[in-house]
Amino acid sequence: MSNNRKEIGPYDYIEYFKRNTALMVSMERNGNLNVMALDWKTIEELNGNPVIRAQVAYSRYTYQLLTEGVNEFTINIPSENNYEVVDIAGSYSGRNTNKFKQAGLETIPGKKTKVPTIKDCILSYECQIIHTSKSNMSSHHYFYGKILTAYASNEIAK
Ligand SMILES: Cc1cc2nc3c(=O)[nH]c(=O)nc-3n(C[C@H](O)[C@H](O)[C@H](O)COP(=O)(O)O)c2cc1C
């Protein structure tokens, strides 16, 4: 497969998913993209579907896009030495900053989703939101994205 990555099963290489901060990409209806840093994430099963559960605070622009924009997101795991990108994605808001431009991120069109994945990540997942629920523990909302396809870079998938 091109772009130095190959398609994998939803639970493959999960240790990297658990260990590293993710970059979550969401999309406005008009196609504009946003990215935010996401630590609160799990891979689990919902009604027999492999899902990523992402916990997103109400104050995030990402929350607005996940509820008012395209009903999909992608999760991308950068390699551990990519602190700068995580820093930018996690400290600016897409309301007033184009974080893709600022962090120099390139995208790869989704195969199953309108939302693209991020180039040069060790893992990426294309997800469709199939359920949401309120967290009673904090000011966050849970988004359950069914994993439609996933990719691992050649760096980890030898
Ligand atoms: C390492 C790291 C992890 C983070 N994890 C989460 C998270 O799991 N959920 C969340 O709502 N915000 C999290 N944040 C905060 C958001 O990434 C941050 O508020 C971001 O600026 C929101 O961007 P947005 O307004 O464009 O959506 C994290 C920030 C950092 C630096």
Short mmCIF file of C-alpha atoms and ligand atoms in Angstrom, two decimals:
data_model
loop_
_atom_site.label_atom_id
_atom_site.label_comp_id
_atom_site.label_asym_id
_atom_site.label_seq_id
_atom_site.Cartn_x
_atom_site.Cartn_y
_atom_site.Cartn_z
CA MET A 1 0.00 0.00 0.00
CA SER A 2 1.23 3.52 -0.71
CA ASN A 3 2.01 6.24 1.86
CA ASN A 4 4.26 3.79 3.73
CA ARG A 5 1.41 2.18 5.59
CA LYS A 6 -0.83 -0.86 5.36
CA GLU A 7 -4.40 -1.64 6.31
CA ILE A 8 -4.75 -3.54 9.60
CA GLY A 9 -7.47 -4.95 11.85
CA PRO A 10 -9.04 -2.62 14.46
CA TYR A 11 -7.26 -4.19 17.43
CA ASP A 12 -3.80 -4.66 15.87
CA TYR A 13 -0.83 -2.81 17.43
CA ILE A 14 -3.15 -1.55 20.18
CA GLU A 15 -0.20 -1.01 22.53
CA TYR A 16 0.80 2.08 20.50
CA PHE A 17 -2.80 3.34 20.59
CA LYS A 18 -2.83 3.06 24.38
CA ARG A 19 0.60 4.54 24.96
CA ASN A 20 0.56 7.70 22.82
CA THR A 21 -1.54 10.86 22.67
CA ALA A 22 -3.80 10.87 19.61
CA LEU A 23 -4.57 13.54 17.04
CA MET A 24 -8.32 13.62 16.47
CA VAL A 25 -9.49 15.09 13.17
CA SER A 26 -13.01 16.45 12.73
CA MET A 27 -14.65 18.31 9.86
CA GLU A 28 -17.07 21.15 9.26
CA ARG A 29 -19.89 20.45 6.80
CA ASN A 30 -18.12 22.66 4.25
CA GLY A 31 -14.99 20.48 4.42
CA ASN A 32 -12.80 22.61 6.72
CA LEU A 33 -10.74 20.41 9.02
CA ASN A 34 -9.74 20.66 12.65
CA VAL A 35 -7.35 18.61 14.77
CA MET A 36 -7.00 18.34 18.56
CA ALA A 37 -4.81 16.36 20.97
CA LEU A 38 -6.72 13.52 22.66
CA ASP A 39 -5.48 11.42 25.57
CA TRP A 40 -8.84 10.17 26.83
CA LYS A 41 -9.55 7.38 24.38
CA THR A 42 -10.18 3.65 24.43
CA ILE A 43 -10.76 0.92 21.89
CA GLU A 44 -13.71 -1.24 22.85
CA GLU A 45 -16.81 -2.96 21.46
CA LEU A 46 -20.31 -1.57 21.13
CA ASN A 47 -23.11 -3.87 19.92
CA GLY A 48 -20.47 -6.12 18.39
CA ASN A 49 -18.74 -3.25 16.55
CA PRO A 50 -15.13 -2.26 17.17
CA VAL A 51 -15.27 1.36 18.34
CA ILE A 52 -13.00 4.11 19.55
CA ARG A 53 -14.50 5.98 22.47
CA ALA A 54 -13.23 9.55 22.60
CA GLN A 55 -13.89 11.83 25.58
CA VAL A 56 -14.18 15.44 24.39
CA ALA A 57 -14.88 18.49 26.58
CA TYR A 58 -17.86 20.66 25.69
CA SER A 59 -15.64 23.72 25.42
CA ARG A 60 -13.63 22.29 22.48
CA TYR A 61 -14.26 23.43 18.93
CA THR A 62 -13.91 19.72 18.15
CA TYR A 63 -17.05 19.06 20.23
CA GLN A 64 -18.94 21.57 18.09
CA LEU A 65 -17.76 19.90 14.87
CA LEU A 66 -18.53 16.38 16.11
CA THR A 67 -22.09 17.42 16.94
CA GLU A 68 -22.80 19.92 14.13
CA GLY A 69 -20.35 18.95 11.38
CA VAL A 70 -19.60 15.67 9.61
CA ASN A 71 -20.67 12.60 11.63
CA GLU A 72 -17.19 11.05 11.43
CA PHE A 73 -13.69 11.49 12.81
CA THR A 74 -10.26 10.03 12.38
CA ILE A 75 -7.82 9.12 15.12
CA ASN A 76 -4.14 9.34 14.35
CA ILE A 77 -1.28 8.27 16.57
CA PRO A 78 1.94 10.19 15.93
CA SER A 79 5.26 8.63 16.81
CA GLU A 80 6.62 9.49 20.23
CA ASN A 81 9.12 12.12 19.07
CA ASN A 82 6.38 14.28 17.54
CA TYR A 83 5.81 16.46 20.62
CA GLU A 84 5.53 19.70 18.70
CA VAL A 85 2.49 18.58 16.71
CA VAL A 86 0.73 17.34 19.87
CA ASP A 87 1.57 20.63 21.54
CA ILE A 88 0.04 22.71 18.76
CA ALA A 89 -3.04 20.46 18.43
CA GLY A 90 -3.55 20.54 22.21
CA SER A 91 -2.98 24.20 22.99
CA TYR A 92 -4.62 26.18 20.15
CA SER A 93 -8.27 26.11 19.12
CA GLY A 94 -9.49 25.53 15.60
CA ARG A 95 -11.91 28.41 16.17
CA ASN A 96 -9.11 30.85 15.40
CA THR A 97 -6.13 28.78 14.23
CA ASN A 98 -5.52 26.52 11.25
CA LYS A 99 -3.56 23.91 13.17
CA PHE A 100 -2.81 21.84 10.06
CA LYS A 101 -0.97 24.79 8.61
CA GLN A 102 0.67 25.74 11.88
CA ALA A 103 1.94 22.20 12.55
CA GLY A 104 2.73 21.44 8.89
CA LEU A 105 0.41 18.42 8.86
CA GLU A 106 -0.37 16.66 5.60
CA THR A 107 -3.50 14.54 5.10
CA ILE A 108 -4.44 11.40 3.20
CA PRO A 109 -8.04 11.22 1.85
CA GLY A 110 -10.25 8.79 3.76
CA LYS A 111 -11.08 5.48 2.09
CA LYS A 112 -14.32 4.99 4.04
CA THR A 113 -14.83 8.48 5.52
CA LYS A 114 -14.97 12.06 4.22
CA VAL A 115 -12.59 13.01 7.03
CA PRO A 116 -8.96 12.38 6.07
CA THR A 117 -6.24 10.75 8.16
CA ILE A 118 -2.89 12.38 8.93
CA LYS A 119 0.22 11.43 7.00
CA ASP A 120 3.29 10.03 8.78
CA CYS A 121 1.43 8.70 11.82
CA ILE A 122 2.17 5.21 13.12
CA LEU A 123 -1.54 4.33 13.43
CA SER A 124 -4.68 5.85 11.90
CA TYR A 125 -8.37 4.94 12.17
CA GLU A 126 -11.35 6.06 10.08
CA CYS A 127 -14.45 6.18 12.30
CA GLN A 128 -18.17 6.85 11.94
CA ILE A 129 -20.00 8.09 15.02
CA ILE A 130 -22.64 5.51 16.01
CA HIS A 131 -23.38 6.60 19.57
CA THR A 132 -22.73 9.47 21.99
CA SER A 133 -23.33 9.85 25.71
CA LYS A 134 -22.74 12.32 28.49
CA SER A 135 -20.00 11.67 31.01
CA ASN A 136 -21.25 12.03 34.57
CA MET A 137 -17.70 12.33 35.88
CA SER A 138 -16.71 15.54 34.12
CA SER A 139 -17.62 18.19 31.59
CA HIS A 140 -16.89 15.79 28.75
CA HIS A 141 -18.96 13.93 26.21
CA TYR A 142 -18.26 10.42 24.91
CA PHE A 143 -18.20 9.85 21.16
CA TYR A 144 -18.23 6.24 19.97
CA GLY A 145 -16.77 5.94 16.49
CA LYS A 146 -17.17 2.62 14.70
CA ILE A 147 -13.79 1.73 13.21
CA LEU A 148 -14.39 1.40 9.46
CA THR A 149 -10.75 0.82 8.63
CA ALA A 150 -7.34 1.24 10.27
CA TYR A 151 -3.73 1.63 9.13
CA ALA A 152 -0.28 1.02 10.59
CA SER A 153 2.91 2.58 9.26
CA ASN A 154 5.69 0.37 7.94
CA GLU A 155 7.71 1.68 10.90
CA ILE A 156 5.73 -0.57 13.29
CA ALA A 157 4.07 -3.06 10.91
CA LYS A 158 7.06 -4.93 9.54
C1 LIG B 1 -1.48 15.90 25.64
C2 LIG B 1 -2.89 16.47 25.57
C3 LIG B 1 -3.99 15.63 25.68
C4 LIG B 1 -5.31 16.13 25.65
N1 LIG B 1 -6.37 15.27 25.75
C5 LIG B 1 -7.65 15.75 25.69
C6 LIG B 1 -8.77 14.87 25.79
O1 LIG B 1 -8.65 13.65 25.90
N2 LIG B 1 -10.02 15.42 25.72
C7 LIG B 1 -10.23 16.77 25.59
O2 LIG B 1 -11.37 17.21 25.53
N3 LIG B 1 -9.16 17.64 25.51
C8 LIG B 1 -7.90 17.15 25.53
N4 LIG B 1 -6.83 18.01 25.44
C9 LIG B 1 -7.07 19.44 25.24
C10 LIG B 1 -7.40 19.81 23.78
O3 LIG B 1 -6.56 19.12 22.87
C11 LIG B 1 -7.21 21.33 23.62
O4 LIG B 1 -8.11 22.00 24.49
C12 LIG B 1 -7.37 21.82 22.19
O5 LIG B 1 -6.86 23.13 22.11
C13 LIG B 1 -8.81 21.79 21.71
O6 LIG B 1 -8.83 22.22 20.37
P1 LIG B 1 -10.15 22.66 19.58
O7 LIG B 1 -10.77 23.81 20.33
O8 LIG B 1 -9.63 23.04 18.22
O9 LIG B 1 -11.05 21.46 19.54
C14 LIG B 1 -5.52 17.52 25.48
C15 LIG B 1 -4.41 18.38 25.36
C16 LIG B 1 -3.10 17.88 25.41
C17 LIG B 1 -1.92 18.81 25.27
#
